[in-house]
Amino acid sequence: MNKALIVLDVQYGITSMKDFTAQLGKIEAVIADFEQQHEPVIYMKHVDYDQEGSSLFYKDAANLEIIMSTGQYPVMEKSKPSAFSNPELKIWLHEHQVGHVFIVGFNMEYCCLFTAITAEHEGFKVTLIEDATGSVNTAETYEMPGLDIQDFVGSILNWSNCIEVLYVDEYKEMYRI
């Protein structure tokens, strides 16, 4: 079964909001691993086409660009939390005969969560790499003291028995040794 990595919303507008050094290092390590294995990588970036939405991601905003080199990999736009809201993603995955998608990026409780669930509903095997995700939001955002967003969402997805949730080290052990 062919694998592909979906990298979600690693854009200046998100990564400039707080220190994501650890998450970005892990995202880059997973991308490097996919490159080394000659497996495809696709970048998704969030763009709002309606200025009433989010000025942070409005189509003319300067901070929409992906912060890392995308190399020879495609960059697709989306305007909703699920990467599959852009129908070109599913077409691209099928053209590359992908049956198993791996997900990293931002924001865990929106784009990562919705993309993982939609991918599973579209018939893909799904692995979310929890420690290679992040969120600009905090426990205070949701008025839930002590909430660890990545752990909470990762646990729910993992317990569903529909979506595999791993840490980078577990991913390397399971898929690269």
PDB file of C-alpha atoms in Angstrom:
ATOM      1  CA  MET A   1       0.000   0.000   0.000  1.00  0.00           C
ATOM      2  CA  ASN A   2       1.507   3.314  -1.053  1.00  0.00           C
ATOM      3  CA  LYS A   3       1.921   5.963   1.609  1.00  0.00           C
ATOM      4  CA  ALA A   4       1.794   9.763   1.446  1.00  0.00           C
ATOM      5  CA  LEU A   5       2.374  12.517   3.964  1.00  0.00           C
ATOM      6  CA  ILE A   6      -0.115  15.379   4.268  1.00  0.00           C
ATOM      7  CA  VAL A   7       1.469  18.471   5.858  1.00  0.00           C
ATOM      8  CA  LEU A   8      -1.223  20.826   7.116  1.00  0.00           C
ATOM      9  CA  ASP A   9      -1.016  24.601   7.435  1.00  0.00           C
ATOM     10  CA  VAL A  10       2.665  25.052   8.301  1.00  0.00           C
ATOM     11  CA  GLN A  11       2.251  28.732   7.473  1.00  0.00           C
ATOM     12  CA  TYR A  12       3.799  31.925   8.830  1.00  0.00           C
ATOM     13  CA  GLY A  13       0.432  33.085  10.159  1.00  0.00           C
ATOM     14  CA  ILE A  14       0.210  30.089  12.483  1.00  0.00           C
ATOM     15  CA  THR A  15       3.827  29.409  13.351  1.00  0.00           C
ATOM     16  CA  SER A  16       4.485  33.022  14.324  1.00  0.00           C
ATOM     17  CA  MET A  17       1.825  32.928  17.054  1.00  0.00           C
ATOM     18  CA  LYS A  18       3.913  30.933  19.555  1.00  0.00           C
ATOM     19  CA  ASP A  19       7.047  28.843  19.857  1.00  0.00           C
ATOM     20  CA  PHE A  20       6.550  25.694  17.771  1.00  0.00           C
ATOM     21  CA  THR A  21      10.242  24.795  17.546  1.00  0.00           C
ATOM     22  CA  ALA A  22       9.752  21.237  18.872  1.00  0.00           C
ATOM     23  CA  GLN A  23       6.770  20.487  16.628  1.00  0.00           C
ATOM     24  CA  LEU A  24       8.419  21.968  13.549  1.00  0.00           C
ATOM     25  CA  GLY A  25      11.540  19.879  14.143  1.00  0.00           C
ATOM     26  CA  LYS A  26       9.410  16.740  14.278  1.00  0.00           C
ATOM     27  CA  ILE A  27       7.434  17.732  11.195  1.00  0.00           C
ATOM     28  CA  GLU A  28      10.691  18.312   9.306  1.00  0.00           C
ATOM     29  CA  ALA A  29      12.020  14.927  10.480  1.00  0.00           C
ATOM     30  CA  VAL A  30       8.919  13.130   9.167  1.00  0.00           C
ATOM     31  CA  ILE A  31       9.129  15.014   5.858  1.00  0.00           C
ATOM     32  CA  ALA A  32      12.810  14.050   5.559  1.00  0.00           C
ATOM     33  CA  ASP A  33      11.906  10.432   6.226  1.00  0.00           C
ATOM     34  CA  PHE A  34       9.273  10.429   3.491  1.00  0.00           C
ATOM     35  CA  GLU A  35      11.762  12.029   1.112  1.00  0.00           C
ATOM     36  CA  GLN A  36      14.383   9.402   1.963  1.00  0.00           C
ATOM     37  CA  GLN A  37      11.844   6.652   1.245  1.00  0.00           C
ATOM     38  CA  HIS A  38      10.811   8.373  -2.031  1.00  0.00           C
ATOM     39  CA  GLU A  39       7.226   8.580  -0.806  1.00  0.00           C
ATOM     40  CA  PRO A  40       5.087  11.557  -1.786  1.00  0.00           C
ATOM     41  CA  VAL A  41       4.497  14.601   0.371  1.00  0.00           C
ATOM     42  CA  ILE A  42       1.727  17.127  -0.171  1.00  0.00           C
ATOM     43  CA  TYR A  43       1.374  20.471   1.559  1.00  0.00           C
ATOM     44  CA  MET A  44      -1.966  22.040   2.338  1.00  0.00           C
ATOM     45  CA  LYS A  45      -2.352  25.689   3.214  1.00  0.00           C
ATOM     46  CA  HIS A  46      -5.374  27.408   4.625  1.00  0.00           C
ATOM     47  CA  VAL A  47      -6.697  30.377   2.665  1.00  0.00           C
ATOM     48  CA  ASP A  48      -9.881  32.311   3.378  1.00  0.00           C
ATOM     49  CA  TYR A  49     -11.460  33.767   0.265  1.00  0.00           C
ATOM     50  CA  ASP A  50     -14.001  35.818   2.210  1.00  0.00           C
ATOM     51  CA  GLN A  51     -12.501  38.681   4.182  1.00  0.00           C
ATOM     52  CA  GLU A  52     -15.337  38.314   6.691  1.00  0.00           C
ATOM     53  CA  GLY A  53     -13.709  35.028   7.719  1.00  0.00           C
ATOM     54  CA  SER A  54     -10.242  35.272   9.182  1.00  0.00           C
ATOM     55  CA  SER A  55      -8.039  38.215   8.337  1.00  0.00           C
ATOM     56  CA  LEU A  56      -5.095  36.007   9.331  1.00  0.00           C
ATOM     57  CA  PHE A  57      -5.706  33.743   6.338  1.00  0.00           C
ATOM     58  CA  TYR A  58      -7.393  36.094   3.892  1.00  0.00           C
ATOM     59  CA  LYS A  59      -6.179  35.324   0.369  1.00  0.00           C
ATOM     60  CA  ASP A  60      -4.157  38.530   0.131  1.00  0.00           C
ATOM     61  CA  ALA A  61      -2.491  38.256   3.563  1.00  0.00           C
ATOM     62  CA  ALA A  62       1.294  38.185   3.588  1.00  0.00           C
ATOM     63  CA  ASN A  63       1.512  35.373   6.150  1.00  0.00           C
ATOM     64  CA  LEU A  64      -0.061  32.584   4.105  1.00  0.00           C
ATOM     65  CA  GLU A  65       3.218  31.159   2.845  1.00  0.00           C
ATOM     66  CA  ILE A  66       4.497  27.827   4.051  1.00  0.00           C
ATOM     67  CA  ILE A  67       7.545  28.321   6.261  1.00  0.00           C
ATOM     68  CA  MET A  68       9.595  25.419   4.941  1.00  0.00           C
ATOM     69  CA  SER A  69      10.768  24.514   1.487  1.00  0.00           C
ATOM     70  CA  THR A  70       8.155  22.525  -0.357  1.00  0.00           C
ATOM     71  CA  GLY A  71      10.697  21.315  -2.902  1.00  0.00           C
ATOM     72  CA  GLN A  72       9.130  19.385  -5.727  1.00  0.00           C
ATOM     73  CA  TYR A  73       5.944  18.693  -3.758  1.00  0.00           C
ATOM     74  CA  PRO A  74       2.567  20.179  -4.575  1.00  0.00           C
ATOM     75  CA  VAL A  75       0.917  22.817  -2.425  1.00  0.00           C
ATOM     76  CA  MET A  76      -2.875  22.824  -2.405  1.00  0.00           C
ATOM     77  CA  GLU A  77      -5.199  25.345  -0.836  1.00  0.00           C
ATOM     78  CA  LYS A  78      -8.162  24.702   1.399  1.00  0.00           C
ATOM     79  CA  SER A  79     -10.645  27.035   3.028  1.00  0.00           C
ATOM     80  CA  LYS A  80     -12.210  24.603   5.509  1.00  0.00           C
ATOM     81  CA  PRO A  81     -10.672  22.484   8.279  1.00  0.00           C
ATOM     82  CA  SER A  82     -10.538  19.267   6.244  1.00  0.00           C
ATOM     83  CA  ALA A  83      -7.865  19.060   3.574  1.00  0.00           C
ATOM     84  CA  PHE A  84     -10.370  16.966   1.634  1.00  0.00           C
ATOM     85  CA  SER A  85     -12.537  20.071   1.188  1.00  0.00           C
ATOM     86  CA  ASN A  86     -10.249  20.577  -1.817  1.00  0.00           C
ATOM     87  CA  PRO A  87     -11.364  17.750  -4.150  1.00  0.00           C
ATOM     88  CA  GLU A  88      -7.976  17.867  -5.895  1.00  0.00           C
ATOM     89  CA  LEU A  89      -6.377  16.207  -2.841  1.00  0.00           C
ATOM     90  CA  LYS A  90      -8.370  12.993  -3.252  1.00  0.00           C
ATOM     91  CA  ILE A  91      -7.633  12.966  -6.990  1.00  0.00           C
ATOM     92  CA  TRP A  92      -3.905  13.460  -6.326  1.00  0.00           C
ATOM     93  CA  LEU A  93      -3.853  10.658  -3.740  1.00  0.00           C
ATOM     94  CA  HIS A  94      -5.594   8.273  -6.127  1.00  0.00           C
ATOM     95  CA  GLU A  95      -3.271   9.234  -8.996  1.00  0.00           C
ATOM     96  CA  HIS A  96      -0.340   8.323  -6.726  1.00  0.00           C
ATOM     97  CA  GLN A  97      -2.100   5.096  -5.701  1.00  0.00           C
ATOM     98  CA  VAL A  98      -2.005   6.103  -2.049  1.00  0.00           C
ATOM     99  CA  GLY A  99      -3.904   3.921   0.386  1.00  0.00           C
ATOM    100  CA  HIS A 100      -2.322   5.140   3.630  1.00  0.00           C
ATOM    101  CA  VAL A 101      -2.044   8.801   4.613  1.00  0.00           C
ATOM    102  CA  PHE A 102       0.067  10.216   7.408  1.00  0.00           C
ATOM    103  CA  ILE A 103      -0.890  13.581   8.867  1.00  0.00           C
ATOM    104  CA  VAL A 104       1.233  16.264  10.551  1.00  0.00           C
ATOM    105  CA  GLY A 105       0.780  20.014  11.014  1.00  0.00           C
ATOM    106  CA  PHE A 106      -1.573  22.584  12.532  1.00  0.00           C
ATOM    107  CA  ASN A 107      -4.109  23.044  14.222  1.00  0.00           C
ATOM    108  CA  MET A 108      -4.613  19.687  15.900  1.00  0.00           C
ATOM    109  CA  GLU A 109      -8.195  20.247  17.012  1.00  0.00           C
ATOM    110  CA  TYR A 110      -9.337  21.586  13.650  1.00  0.00           C
ATOM    111  CA  CYS A 111      -7.471  20.772  10.464  1.00  0.00           C
ATOM    112  CA  CYS A 112      -5.628  17.690  11.721  1.00  0.00           C
ATOM    113  CA  LEU A 113      -8.758  16.253  13.355  1.00  0.00           C
ATOM    114  CA  PHE A 114     -11.094  16.962  10.432  1.00  0.00           C
ATOM    115  CA  THR A 115      -8.588  15.781   7.825  1.00  0.00           C
ATOM    116  CA  ALA A 116      -7.962  12.525   9.708  1.00  0.00           C
ATOM    117  CA  ILE A 117     -11.661  11.748  10.089  1.00  0.00           C
ATOM    118  CA  THR A 118     -12.464  12.634   6.471  1.00  0.00           C
ATOM    119  CA  ALA A 119      -9.524  10.585   5.164  1.00  0.00           C
ATOM    120  CA  GLU A 120     -10.789   7.561   7.074  1.00  0.00           C
ATOM    121  CA  HIS A 121     -14.312   8.102   5.705  1.00  0.00           C
ATOM    122  CA  GLU A 122     -12.841   8.334   2.198  1.00  0.00           C
ATOM    123  CA  GLY A 123     -11.375   4.850   2.645  1.00  0.00           C
ATOM    124  CA  PHE A 124      -7.753   5.644   3.446  1.00  0.00           C
ATOM    125  CA  LYS A 125      -5.780   4.074   6.242  1.00  0.00           C
ATOM    126  CA  VAL A 126      -4.857   7.037   8.464  1.00  0.00           C
ATOM    127  CA  THR A 127      -1.944   7.654  10.816  1.00  0.00           C
ATOM    128  CA  LEU A 128      -1.778  10.919  12.720  1.00  0.00           C
ATOM    129  CA  ILE A 129       1.616  11.703  14.245  1.00  0.00           C
ATOM    130  CA  GLU A 130       0.561  13.436  17.451  1.00  0.00           C
ATOM    131  CA  ASP A 131       3.809  15.092  18.510  1.00  0.00           C
ATOM    132  CA  ALA A 132       4.273  16.464  14.978  1.00  0.00           C
ATOM    133  CA  THR A 133       1.113  18.552  15.378  1.00  0.00           C
ATOM    134  CA  GLY A 134       0.422  21.743  17.246  1.00  0.00           C
ATOM    135  CA  SER A 135      -2.209  24.331  18.001  1.00  0.00           C
ATOM    136  CA  VAL A 136      -2.206  28.069  18.489  1.00  0.00           C
ATOM    137  CA  ASN A 137      -4.959  27.521  21.036  1.00  0.00           C
ATOM    138  CA  THR A 138      -4.542  26.650  24.707  1.00  0.00           C
ATOM    139  CA  ALA A 139      -6.539  25.246  27.601  1.00  0.00           C
ATOM    140  CA  GLU A 140      -7.592  28.826  28.333  1.00  0.00           C
ATOM    141  CA  THR A 141      -8.980  29.236  24.812  1.00  0.00           C
ATOM    142  CA  TYR A 142     -11.490  26.494  25.583  1.00  0.00           C
ATOM    143  CA  GLU A 143     -11.924  27.378  29.268  1.00  0.00           C
ATOM    144  CA  MET A 144     -10.745  23.862  30.169  1.00  0.00           C
ATOM    145  CA  PRO A 145      -7.940  24.129  32.736  1.00  0.00           C
ATOM    146  CA  GLY A 146      -5.257  21.506  32.259  1.00  0.00           C
ATOM    147  CA  LEU A 147      -6.354  20.549  28.735  1.00  0.00           C
ATOM    148  CA  ASP A 148      -3.546  19.195  26.561  1.00  0.00           C
ATOM    149  CA  ILE A 149      -5.095  19.675  23.132  1.00  0.00           C
ATOM    150  CA  GLN A 150      -2.768  17.329  21.225  1.00  0.00           C
ATOM    151  CA  ASP A 151      -3.097  14.545  23.802  1.00  0.00           C
ATOM    152  CA  PHE A 152      -6.870  14.927  24.099  1.00  0.00           C
ATOM    153  CA  VAL A 153      -7.574  14.875  20.358  1.00  0.00           C
ATOM    154  CA  GLY A 154      -4.956  12.170  19.771  1.00  0.00           C
ATOM    155  CA  SER A 155      -6.508   9.970  22.451  1.00  0.00           C
ATOM    156  CA  ILE A 156     -10.013  10.317  21.043  1.00  0.00           C
ATOM    157  CA  LEU A 157      -8.857   9.497  17.519  1.00  0.00           C
ATOM    158  CA  ASN A 158      -6.777   6.563  18.718  1.00  0.00           C
ATOM    159  CA  TRP A 159      -9.577   5.146  20.858  1.00  0.00           C
ATOM    160  CA  SER A 160     -11.878   5.245  17.831  1.00  0.00           C
ATOM    161  CA  ASN A 161      -9.953   2.260  16.428  1.00  0.00           C
ATOM    162  CA  CYS A 162     -10.373   3.938  13.040  1.00  0.00           C
ATOM    163  CA  ILE A 163      -7.325   6.203  13.069  1.00  0.00           C
ATOM    164  CA  GLU A 164      -3.853   5.216  14.183  1.00  0.00           C
ATOM    165  CA  VAL A 165      -2.188   7.813  16.414  1.00  0.00           C
ATOM    166  CA  LEU A 166       1.543   7.591  16.998  1.00  0.00           C
ATOM    167  CA  TYR A 167       4.443   9.660  18.254  1.00  0.00           C
ATOM    168  CA  VAL A 168       7.373  10.220  15.871  1.00  0.00           C
ATOM    169  CA  ASP A 169       9.461   7.552  17.634  1.00  0.00           C
ATOM    170  CA  GLU A 170       6.650   5.000  17.351  1.00  0.00           C
ATOM    171  CA  TYR A 171       6.143   5.899  13.685  1.00  0.00           C
ATOM    172  CA  LYS A 172       9.832   5.261  12.972  1.00  0.00           C
ATOM    173  CA  GLU A 173       9.745   1.947  14.840  1.00  0.00           C
ATOM    174  CA  MET A 174       6.622   0.711  13.084  1.00  0.00           C
ATOM    175  CA  TYR A 175       7.204   1.981   9.576  1.00  0.00           C
ATOM    176  CA  ARG A 176      10.931   2.386   9.076  1.00  0.00           C
ATOM    177  CA  ILE A 177      12.822  -0.464  10.734  1.00  0.00           C
TER     178      ILE A 177
END
